[in-house]
């Protein structure tokens, strides 16, 4: 059997596991702060 999975346009948002040493709550707080500050998607991706 062959399984092919193509992920595009927002695929990185599906990978919610934070890096070692960073909690999910930390990641959520940073994301909310970036949204409130008006950060562009490019700026948010740099932080991710």
C-alpha positions as semicolon CSV with decimal commas, in nm:
position;residue;x (nm);y (nm);z (nm)
1;X;0,000;0,000;0,000
2;X;0,107;0,357;-0,069
3;X;-0,012;0,660;0,125
4;X;0,061;1,003;-0,016
5;X;-0,013;1,310;0,192
6;X;0,020;1,660;0,047
7;X;0,006;1,947;0,295
8;X;-0,013;2,305;0,177
9;X;-0,140;2,646;0,283
10;X;-0,154;2,634;0,662
11;X;0,006;2,296;0,708
12;X;0,248;2,440;0,963
13;X;-0,047;2,539;1,181
14;X;-0,131;2,170;1,215
15;X;0,204;2,103;1,380
16;X;0,121;2,240;1,721
17;X;0,386;2,058;1,928
18;X;0,623;2,323;2,065
19;X;1,001;2,290;2,075
20;X;1,157;2,127;2,383
21;X;1,147;2,363;2,682
22;X;0,846;2,557;2,551
23;X;0,499;2,472;2,677
24;X;0,190;2,477;2,461
25;X;0,060;2,760;2,681
26;X;0,378;2,960;2,605
27;X;0,329;2,906;2,233
28;X;-0,037;3,009;2,255
29;X;0,051;3,325;2,449
30;X;0,312;3,431;2,193
31;X;0,070;3,366;1,907
32;X;-0,202;3,574;2,074
33;X;0,043;3,858;2,141
34;X;0,154;3,857;1,777
35;X;-0,206;3,868;1,657
36;X;-0,289;4,157;1,894
37;X;0,016;4,351;1,777
38;X;-0,089;4,327;1,412
39;X;0,205;4,112;1,305
40;X;0,194;3,995;0,945
41;X;0,183;3,625;0,860
42;X;0,546;3,650;0,749
43;X;0,646;3,791;1,087
44;X;0,447;3,523;1,267
45;X;0,614;3,251;1,061
46;X;0,958;3,386;1,155
47;X;0,871;3,346;1,522
48;X;0,730;2,997;1,469
